[in-house]
Amino acid sequence: MRATINGRTVGYIERGSGIPCVLIHGYPLNRMIWRAQWEGLADVARVIALDLRGFGESDAVNAAAEISTFADDVRAFLVARGVRGRLVLGGLSMGGYVALAYLRQYPDQVAGLILANTKATADTLESKANRAKSIALAQASGADAIVKEMLPKLLAPQTYASNPALVARARRIMRRATVPGIVAALGAMRERPDSIPTLLKFERPTLIIAGAADQLMSAADAEKMKRAARDSALVTIPHAGHLTPMEQPEAFNRAVARFLRRVASQS
Ligand code: MLT
């Protein structure tokens, strides 16, 4: 589905009814990573997954963006869709950075937070230098070079051999990314602030999901978020890399469904 928000096309999908559960994808992906969630969780919540600017079906904007810009895009989209009350916000990796920015900007709306395969800390100097290299690579060689760079890091090592269909799907999803989208996202991630103080202030339920074989986010990253968020639970999913909602959808959905029921009963 598509909506026009502030003159720009935004790709999204919406399924089910109940408490809104807004899902934000990682880099350089799009809403299609959440297919098993809108199919499997529609009986528990109103599942909404949208494409960030420059990814999937959402228009790119040829301008530098901050992580707060992505959060404002999510807000503008939700207002346009009539989602005004309490919601559960979920993000994977970069989507988690955007969810934390949203929480900073619009704290009253967030009744529950799902942070999957992500971290709350800012980029290290080394990661900032790598962002600059990836920006140069995207600009010189296009989105396919980024797909090639990211694909070997996204899944659990065993998934590459055992599930070629999933590897092909992840590649297809990434190939929708645009160079302006990639460049804006890399710049926004590089400059994002530390979100630990945001989590320290958050008193509502937080579900942290980690992949036991995630090559990009460590167990220590997940533990730090767990310690910072007051009312938090950490679920580490075995046989999952960086894309737990795609690699282990049943285990992921079980944890999220339980969480959504709890938050819905409290709101
Ligand atoms: C993502 O999966 O969204 C990114 O790899 C996160 C990052 O690069 O920090």
PDB file of N, CA and C in Angstrom, residues 134-217:
ATOM      1  N   SER A 134      31.379   3.423   3.583  1.00  0.00           N
ATOM      2  CA  SER A 134      30.183   2.890   2.911  1.00  0.00           C
ATOM      3  C   SER A 134      29.489   3.969   2.087  1.00  0.00           C
ATOM      4  N   ILE A 135      29.502   5.208   2.578  1.00  0.00           N
ATOM      5  CA  ILE A 135      28.902   6.306   1.799  1.00  0.00           C
ATOM      6  C   ILE A 135      29.670   6.459   0.480  1.00  0.00           C
ATOM      7  N   ALA A 136      30.997   6.438   0.571  1.00  0.00           N
ATOM      8  CA  ALA A 136      31.819   6.580  -0.637  1.00  0.00           C
ATOM      9  C   ALA A 136      31.565   5.413  -1.594  1.00  0.00           C
ATOM     10  N   LEU A 137      31.420   4.211  -1.023  1.00  0.00           N
ATOM     11  CA  LEU A 137      31.173   3.020  -1.851  1.00  0.00           C
ATOM     12  C   LEU A 137      29.828   3.135  -2.577  1.00  0.00           C
ATOM     13  N   ALA A 138      28.789   3.544  -1.849  1.00  0.00           N
ATOM     14  CA  ALA A 138      27.460   3.681  -2.470  1.00  0.00           C
ATOM     15  C   ALA A 138      27.503   4.732  -3.574  1.00  0.00           C
ATOM     16  N   GLN A 139      28.178   5.837  -3.304  1.00  0.00           N
ATOM     17  CA  GLN A 139      28.205   6.915  -4.294  1.00  0.00           C
ATOM     18  C   GLN A 139      29.007   6.515  -5.536  1.00  0.00           C
ATOM     19  N   ALA A 140      30.089   5.746  -5.323  1.00  0.00           N
ATOM     20  CA  ALA A 140      30.935   5.379  -6.462  1.00  0.00           C
ATOM     21  C   ALA A 140      30.379   4.171  -7.212  1.00  0.00           C
ATOM     22  N   SER A 141      29.831   3.191  -6.476  1.00  0.00           N
ATOM     23  CA  SER A 141      29.508   1.915  -7.131  1.00  0.00           C
ATOM     24  C   SER A 141      28.033   1.527  -7.066  1.00  0.00           C
ATOM     25  N   GLY A 142      27.205   2.336  -6.423  1.00  0.00           N
ATOM     26  CA  GLY A 142      25.771   2.068  -6.429  1.00  0.00           C
ATOM     27  C   GLY A 142      25.304   1.145  -5.312  1.00  0.00           C
ATOM     28  N   ALA A 143      23.975   0.973  -5.263  1.00  0.00           N
ATOM     29  CA  ALA A 143      23.341   0.220  -4.171  1.00  0.00           C
ATOM     30  C   ALA A 143      23.769  -1.249  -4.164  1.00  0.00           C
ATOM     31  N   ASP A 144      24.042  -1.818  -5.349  1.00  0.00           N
ATOM     32  CA  ASP A 144      24.408  -3.236  -5.396  1.00  0.00           C
ATOM     33  C   ASP A 144      25.689  -3.527  -4.627  1.00  0.00           C
ATOM     34  N   ALA A 145      26.608  -2.554  -4.616  1.00  0.00           N
ATOM     35  CA  ALA A 145      27.862  -2.750  -3.870  1.00  0.00           C
ATOM     36  C   ALA A 145      27.566  -2.833  -2.367  1.00  0.00           C
ATOM     37  N   ILE A 146      26.582  -2.080  -1.927  1.00  0.00           N
ATOM     38  CA  ILE A 146      26.194  -2.117  -0.504  1.00  0.00           C
ATOM     39  C   ILE A 146      25.511  -3.445  -0.185  1.00  0.00           C
ATOM     40  N   VAL A 147      24.680  -3.916  -1.109  1.00  0.00           N
ATOM     41  CA  VAL A 147      24.010  -5.209  -0.914  1.00  0.00           C
ATOM     42  C   VAL A 147      25.078  -6.299  -0.743  1.00  0.00           C
ATOM     43  N   LYS A 148      26.082  -6.243  -1.608  1.00  0.00           N
ATOM     44  CA  LYS A 148      27.170  -7.233  -1.539  1.00  0.00           C
ATOM     45  C   LYS A 148      27.923  -7.141  -0.210  1.00  0.00           C
ATOM     46  N   GLU A 149      28.096  -5.923   0.257  1.00  0.00           N
ATOM     47  CA  GLU A 149      28.810  -5.708   1.523  1.00  0.00           C
ATOM     48  C   GLU A 149      27.991  -6.240   2.706  1.00  0.00           C
ATOM     49  N   MET A 150      26.665  -6.015   2.678  1.00  0.00           N
ATOM     50  CA  MET A 150      25.818  -6.341   3.834  1.00  0.00           C
ATOM     51  C   MET A 150      25.379  -7.807   3.886  1.00  0.00           C
ATOM     52  N   LEU A 151      25.143  -8.410   2.712  1.00  0.00           N
ATOM     53  CA  LEU A 151      24.516  -9.742   2.721  1.00  0.00           C
ATOM     54  C   LEU A 151      25.245 -10.768   3.598  1.00  0.00           C
ATOM     55  N   PRO A 152      26.577 -10.849   3.546  1.00  0.00           N
ATOM     56  CA  PRO A 152      27.247 -11.870   4.380  1.00  0.00           C
ATOM     57  C   PRO A 152      27.161 -11.609   5.882  1.00  0.00           C
ATOM     58  N   LYS A 153      26.691 -10.419   6.274  1.00  0.00           N
ATOM     59  CA  LYS A 153      26.658 -10.090   7.709  1.00  0.00           C
ATOM     60  C   LYS A 153      25.272 -10.257   8.330  1.00  0.00           C
ATOM     61  N   LEU A 154      24.251 -10.411   7.478  1.00  0.00           N
ATOM     62  CA  LEU A 154      22.888 -10.280   7.994  1.00  0.00           C
ATOM     63  C   LEU A 154      22.322 -11.527   8.666  1.00  0.00           C
ATOM     64  N   LEU A 155      22.754 -12.685   8.207  1.00  0.00           N
ATOM     65  CA  LEU A 155      22.097 -13.905   8.686  1.00  0.00           C
ATOM     66  C   LEU A 155      23.050 -14.711   9.565  1.00  0.00           C
ATOM     67  N   ALA A 156      22.485 -15.677  10.284  1.00  0.00           N
ATOM     68  CA  ALA A 156      23.326 -16.568  11.086  1.00  0.00           C
ATOM     69  C   ALA A 156      24.194 -17.376  10.127  1.00  0.00           C
ATOM     70  N   PRO A 157      25.452 -17.636  10.472  1.00  0.00           N
ATOM     71  CA  PRO A 157      26.341 -18.358   9.551  1.00  0.00           C
ATOM     72  C   PRO A 157      25.694 -19.615   8.968  1.00  0.00           C
ATOM     73  N   GLN A 158      24.960 -20.368   9.808  1.00  0.00           N
ATOM     74  CA  GLN A 158      24.388 -21.624   9.296  1.00  0.00           C
ATOM     75  C   GLN A 158      23.270 -21.395   8.265  1.00  0.00           C
ATOM     76  N   THR A 159      22.631 -20.214   8.327  1.00  0.00           N
ATOM     77  CA  THR A 159      21.503 -19.945   7.424  1.00  0.00           C
ATOM     78  C   THR A 159      21.957 -19.891   5.959  1.00  0.00           C
ATOM     79  N   TYR A 160      23.190 -19.420   5.734  1.00  0.00           N
ATOM     80  CA  TYR A 160      23.658 -19.288   4.347  1.00  0.00           C
ATOM     81  C   TYR A 160      23.665 -20.637   3.636  1.00  0.00           C
ATOM     82  N   ALA A 161      24.045 -21.700   4.399  1.00  0.00           N
ATOM     83  CA  ALA A 161      24.104 -23.022   3.781  1.00  0.00           C
ATOM     84  C   ALA A 161      22.739 -23.694   3.787  1.00  0.00           C
ATOM     85  N   SER A 162      21.972 -23.472   4.881  1.00  0.00           N
ATOM     86  CA  SER A 162      20.764 -24.287   5.046  1.00  0.00           C
ATOM     87  C   SER A 162      19.506 -23.668   4.438  1.00  0.00           C
ATOM     88  N   ASN A 163      19.527 -22.366   4.171  1.00  0.00           N
ATOM     89  CA  ASN A 163      18.283 -21.742   3.711  1.00  0.00           C
ATOM     90  C   ASN A 163      18.531 -20.739   2.571  1.00  0.00           C
ATOM     91  N   PRO A 164      18.892 -21.258   1.397  1.00  0.00           N
ATOM     92  CA  PRO A 164      19.202 -20.358   0.271  1.00  0.00           C
ATOM     93  C   PRO A 164      18.005 -19.477  -0.120  1.00  0.00           C
ATOM     94  N   ALA A 165      16.782 -19.954   0.121  1.00  0.00           N
ATOM     95  CA  ALA A 165      15.604 -19.137  -0.237  1.00  0.00           C
ATOM     96  C   ALA A 165      15.565 -17.873   0.615  1.00  0.00           C
ATOM     97  N   LEU A 166      15.919 -18.016   1.881  1.00  0.00           N
ATOM     98  CA  LEU A 166      15.925 -16.849   2.775  1.00  0.00           C
ATOM     99  C   LEU A 166      17.047 -15.875   2.389  1.00  0.00           C
ATOM    100  N   VAL A 167      18.190 -16.421   2.013  1.00  0.00           N
ATOM    101  CA  VAL A 167      19.307 -15.574   1.568  1.00  0.00           C
ATOM    102  C   VAL A 167      18.870 -14.779   0.334  1.00  0.00           C
ATOM    103  N   ALA A 168      18.200 -15.460  -0.594  1.00  0.00           N
ATOM    104  CA  ALA A 168      17.746 -14.798  -1.826  1.00  0.00           C
ATOM    105  C   ALA A 168      16.711 -13.719  -1.494  1.00  0.00           C
ATOM    106  N   ARG A 169      15.849 -14.008  -0.522  1.00  0.00           N
ATOM    107  CA  ARG A 169      14.830 -13.001  -0.123  1.00  0.00           C
ATOM    108  C   ARG A 169      15.475 -11.762   0.473  1.00  0.00           C
ATOM    109  N   ALA A 170      16.451 -12.004   1.342  1.00  0.00           N
ATOM    110  CA  ALA A 170      17.134 -10.864   1.969  1.00  0.00           C
ATOM    111  C   ALA A 170      17.803 -10.016   0.876  1.00  0.00           C
ATOM    112  N   ARG A 171      18.399 -10.686  -0.114  1.00  0.00           N
ATOM    113  CA  ARG A 171      19.056  -9.939  -1.193  1.00  0.00           C
ATOM    114  C   ARG A 171      18.015  -9.128  -1.989  1.00  0.00           C
ATOM    115  N   ARG A 172      16.898  -9.780  -2.306  1.00  0.00           N
ATOM    116  CA  ARG A 172      15.843  -9.088  -3.082  1.00  0.00           C
ATOM    117  C   ARG A 172      15.337  -7.855  -2.334  1.00  0.00           C
ATOM    118  N   ILE A 173      15.142  -7.992  -1.035  1.00  0.00           N
ATOM    119  CA  ILE A 173      14.635  -6.870  -0.233  1.00  0.00           C
ATOM    120  C   ILE A 173      15.632  -5.713  -0.279  1.00  0.00           C
ATOM    121  N   MET A 174      16.920  -6.034  -0.093  1.00  0.00           N
ATOM    122  CA  MET A 174      17.930  -4.962  -0.069  1.00  0.00           C
ATOM    123  C   MET A 174      18.064  -4.267  -1.419  1.00  0.00           C
ATOM    124  N   ARG A 175      17.789  -5.016  -2.494  1.00  0.00           N
ATOM    125  CA  ARG A 175      17.996  -4.423  -3.827  1.00  0.00           C
ATOM    126  C   ARG A 175      17.008  -3.316  -4.148  1.00  0.00           C
ATOM    127  N   ARG A 176      15.999  -3.140  -3.292  1.00  0.00           N
ATOM    128  CA  ARG A 176      15.060  -2.018  -3.495  1.00  0.00           C
ATOM    129  C   ARG A 176      15.625  -0.709  -2.959  1.00  0.00           C
ATOM    130  N   ALA A 177      16.721  -0.788  -2.211  1.00  0.00           N
ATOM    131  CA  ALA A 177      17.272   0.437  -1.593  1.00  0.00           C
ATOM    132  C   ALA A 177      17.849   1.351  -2.675  1.00  0.00           C
ATOM    133  N   THR A 178      17.755   2.646  -2.430  1.00  0.00           N
ATOM    134  CA  THR A 178      18.287   3.627  -3.380  1.00  0.00           C
ATOM    135  C   THR A 178      19.566   4.241  -2.812  1.00  0.00           C
ATOM    136  N   VAL A 179      20.408   4.769  -3.697  1.00  0.00           N
ATOM    137  CA  VAL A 179      21.647   5.407  -3.218  1.00  0.00           C
ATOM    138  C   VAL A 179      21.331   6.597  -2.289  1.00  0.00           C
ATOM    139  N   PRO A 180      20.411   7.519  -2.650  1.00  0.00           N
ATOM    140  CA  PRO A 180      20.126   8.609  -1.692  1.00  0.00           C
ATOM    141  C   PRO A 180      19.614   8.093  -0.347  1.00  0.00           C
ATOM    142  N   GLY A 181      18.828   7.017  -0.377  1.00  0.00           N
ATOM    143  CA  GLY A 181      18.327   6.436   0.881  1.00  0.00           C
ATOM    144  C   GLY A 181      19.472   5.886   1.712  1.00  0.00           C
ATOM    145  N   ILE A 182      20.365   5.171   1.057  1.00  0.00           N
ATOM    146  CA  ILE A 182      21.514   4.562   1.756  1.00  0.00           C
ATOM    147  C   ILE A 182      22.396   5.656   2.361  1.00  0.00           C
ATOM    148  N   VAL A 183      22.682   6.686   1.553  1.00  0.00           N
ATOM    149  CA  VAL A 183      23.578   7.758   2.021  1.00  0.00           C
ATOM    150  C   VAL A 183      22.947   8.503   3.201  1.00  0.00           C
ATOM    151  N   ALA A 184      21.652   8.792   3.095  1.00  0.00           N
ATOM    152  CA  ALA A 184      20.974   9.511   4.201  1.00  0.00           C
ATOM    153  C   ALA A 184      20.967   8.660   5.465  1.00  0.00           C
ATOM    154  N   ALA A 185      20.701   7.360   5.302  1.00  0.00           N
ATOM    155  CA  ALA A 185      20.636   6.477   6.486  1.00  0.00           C
ATOM    156  C   ALA A 185      22.007   6.353   7.142  1.00  0.00           C
ATOM    157  N   LEU A 186      23.048   6.186   6.332  1.00  0.00           N
ATOM    158  CA  LEU A 186      24.396   6.044   6.901  1.00  0.00           C
ATOM    159  C   LEU A 186      24.798   7.305   7.664  1.00  0.00           C
ATOM    160  N   GLY A 187      24.495   8.456   7.082  1.00  0.00           N
ATOM    161  CA  GLY A 187      24.827   9.725   7.750  1.00  0.00           C
ATOM    162  C   GLY A 187      24.048   9.879   9.047  1.00  0.00           C
ATOM    163  N   ALA A 188      22.781   9.501   9.007  1.00  0.00           N
ATOM    164  CA  ALA A 188      21.932   9.630  10.210  1.00  0.00           C
ATOM    165  C   ALA A 188      22.398   8.677  11.306  1.00  0.00           C
ATOM    166  N   MET A 189      22.768   7.452  10.910  1.00  0.00           N
ATOM    167  CA  MET A 189      23.235   6.488  11.924  1.00  0.00           C
ATOM    168  C   MET A 189      24.551   6.957  12.533  1.00  0.00           C
ATOM    169  N   ARG A 190      25.424   7.493  11.668  1.00  0.00           N
ATOM    170  CA  ARG A 190      26.738   7.934  12.154  1.00  0.00           C
ATOM    171  C   ARG A 190      26.610   9.043  13.200  1.00  0.00           C
ATOM    172  N   GLU A 191      25.645   9.936  13.003  1.00  0.00           N
ATOM    173  CA  GLU A 191      25.511  11.092  13.904  1.00  0.00           C
ATOM    174  C   GLU A 191      24.524  10.861  15.043  1.00  0.00           C
ATOM    175  N   ARG A 192      23.945   9.680  15.134  1.00  0.00           N
ATOM    176  CA  ARG A 192      22.890   9.506  16.142  1.00  0.00           C
ATOM    177  C   ARG A 192      23.479   9.624  17.548  1.00  0.00           C
ATOM    178  N   PRO A 193      22.682  10.175  18.465  1.00  0.00           N
ATOM    179  CA  PRO A 193      23.194  10.313  19.833  1.00  0.00           C
ATOM    180  C   PRO A 193      23.085   9.006  20.609  1.00  0.00           C
ATOM    181  N   ASP A 194      23.720   8.979  21.747  1.00  0.00           N
ATOM    182  CA  ASP A 194      23.585   7.858  22.672  1.00  0.00           C
ATOM    183  C   ASP A 194      22.141   7.846  23.187  1.00  0.00           C
ATOM    184  N   SER A 195      21.484   6.701  23.109  1.00  0.00           N
ATOM    185  CA  SER A 195      20.092   6.624  23.561  1.00  0.00           C
ATOM    186  C   SER A 195      19.948   5.955  24.925  1.00  0.00           C
ATOM    187  N   ILE A 196      21.060   5.661  25.580  1.00  0.00           N
ATOM    188  CA  ILE A 196      20.949   5.066  26.922  1.00  0.00           C
ATOM    189  C   ILE A 196      20.161   6.009  27.856  1.00  0.00           C
ATOM    190  N   PRO A 197      20.443   7.339  27.844  1.00  0.00           N
ATOM    191  CA  PRO A 197      19.660   8.224  28.726  1.00  0.00           C
ATOM    192  C   PRO A 197      18.156   8.183  28.422  1.00  0.00           C
ATOM    193  N   THR A 198      17.817   7.996  27.157  1.00  0.00           N
ATOM    194  CA  THR A 198      16.392   7.897  26.770  1.00  0.00           C
ATOM    195  C   THR A 198      15.775   6.650  27.400  1.00  0.00           C
ATOM    196  N   LEU A 199      16.518   5.550  27.339  1.00  0.00           N
ATOM    197  CA  LEU A 199      15.997   4.300  27.904  1.00  0.00           C
ATOM    198  C   LEU A 199      15.910   4.374  29.427  1.00  0.00           C
ATOM    199  N   LEU A 200      16.877   5.067  30.041  1.00  0.00           N
ATOM    200  CA  LEU A 200      16.869   5.181  31.510  1.00  0.00           C
ATOM    201  C   LEU A 200      15.600   5.880  32.008  1.00  0.00           C
ATOM    202  N   LYS A 201      15.076   6.768  31.167  1.00  0.00           N
ATOM    203  CA  LYS A 201      13.872   7.528  31.570  1.00  0.00           C
ATOM    204  C   LYS A 201      12.575   6.774  31.292  1.00  0.00           C
ATOM    205  N   PHE A 202      12.665   5.727  30.472  1.00  0.00           N
ATOM    206  CA  PHE A 202      11.453   5.057  29.993  1.00  0.00           C
ATOM    207  C   PHE A 202      10.957   4.052  31.034  1.00  0.00           C
ATOM    208  N   GLU A 203       9.712   4.199  31.452  1.00  0.00           N
ATOM    209  CA  GLU A 203       9.215   3.345  32.533  1.00  0.00           C
ATOM    210  C   GLU A 203       8.266   2.254  32.056  1.00  0.00           C
ATOM    211  N   ARG A 204       7.869   2.346  30.792  1.00  0.00           N
ATOM    212  CA  ARG A 204       6.878   1.376  30.301  1.00  0.00           C
ATOM    213  C   ARG A 204       7.606   0.108  29.807  1.00  0.00           C
ATOM    214  N   PRO A 205       6.844  -0.959  29.502  1.00  0.00           N
ATOM    215  CA  PRO A 205       7.500  -2.233  29.157  1.00  0.00           C
ATOM    216  C   PRO A 205       8.368  -2.159  27.891  1.00  0.00           C
ATOM    217  N   THR A 206       9.514  -2.806  27.979  1.00  0.00           N
ATOM    218  CA  THR A 206      10.459  -2.865  26.857  1.00  0.00           C
ATOM    219  C   THR A 206      10.839  -4.318  26.624  1.00  0.00           C
ATOM    220  N   LEU A 207      10.695  -4.754  25.388  1.00  0.00           N
ATOM    221  CA  LEU A 207      11.101  -6.112  25.019  1.00  0.00           C
ATOM    222  C   LEU A 207      12.341  -6.001  24.142  1.00  0.00           C
ATOM    223  N   ILE A 208      13.396  -6.648  24.594  1.00  0.00           N
ATOM    224  CA  ILE A 208      14.640  -6.641  23.820  1.00  0.00           C
ATOM    225  C   ILE A 208      14.812  -8.026  23.221  1.00  0.00           C
ATOM    226  N   ILE A 209      14.996  -8.079  21.908  1.00  0.00           N
ATOM    227  CA  ILE A 209      15.167  -9.369  21.247  1.00  0.00           C
ATOM    228  C   ILE A 209      16.541  -9.380  20.582  1.00  0.00           C
ATOM    229  N   ALA A 210      17.289 -10.438  20.855  1.00  0.00           N
ATOM    230  CA  ALA A 210      18.614 -10.577  20.254  1.00  0.00           C
ATOM    231  C   ALA A 210      18.675 -11.886  19.481  1.00  0.00           C
ATOM    232  N   GLY A 211      19.524 -11.912  18.475  1.00  0.00           N
ATOM    233  CA  GLY A 211      19.789 -13.158  17.751  1.00  0.00           C
ATOM    234  C   GLY A 211      21.067 -13.758  18.326  1.00  0.00           C
ATOM    235  N   ALA A 212      21.034 -15.037  18.696  1.00  0.00           N
ATOM    236  CA  ALA A 212      22.214 -15.655  19.329  1.00  0.00           C
ATOM    237  C   ALA A 212      23.416 -15.635  18.392  1.00  0.00           C
ATOM    238  N   ALA A 213      23.174 -15.580  17.088  1.00  0.00           N
ATOM    239  CA  ALA A 213      24.295 -15.600  16.129  1.00  0.00           C
ATOM    240  C   ALA A 213      24.339 -14.297  15.314  1.00  0.00           C
ATOM    241  N   ASP A 214      23.928 -13.200  15.941  1.00  0.00           N
ATOM    242  CA  ASP A 214      23.955 -11.900  15.254  1.00  0.00           C
ATOM    243  C   ASP A 214      25.413 -11.449  15.077  1.00  0.00           C
ATOM    244  N   GLN A 215      25.820 -11.204  13.838  1.00  0.00           N
ATOM    245  CA  GLN A 215      27.208 -10.794  13.581  1.00  0.00           C
ATOM    246  C   GLN A 215      27.392  -9.284  13.756  1.00  0.00           C
ATOM    247  N   LEU A 216      26.286  -8.542  13.846  1.00  0.00           N
ATOM    248  CA  LEU A 216      26.400  -7.076  13.897  1.00  0.00           C
ATOM    249  C   LEU A 216      26.124  -6.484  15.275  1.00  0.00           C
ATOM    250  N   MET A 217      25.324  -7.166  16.077  1.00  0.00           N
ATOM    251  CA  MET A 217      25.007  -6.664  17.420  1.00  0.00           C
ATOM    252  C   MET A 217      25.411  -7.732  18.438  1.00  0.00           C
TER     253      MET A 217
END
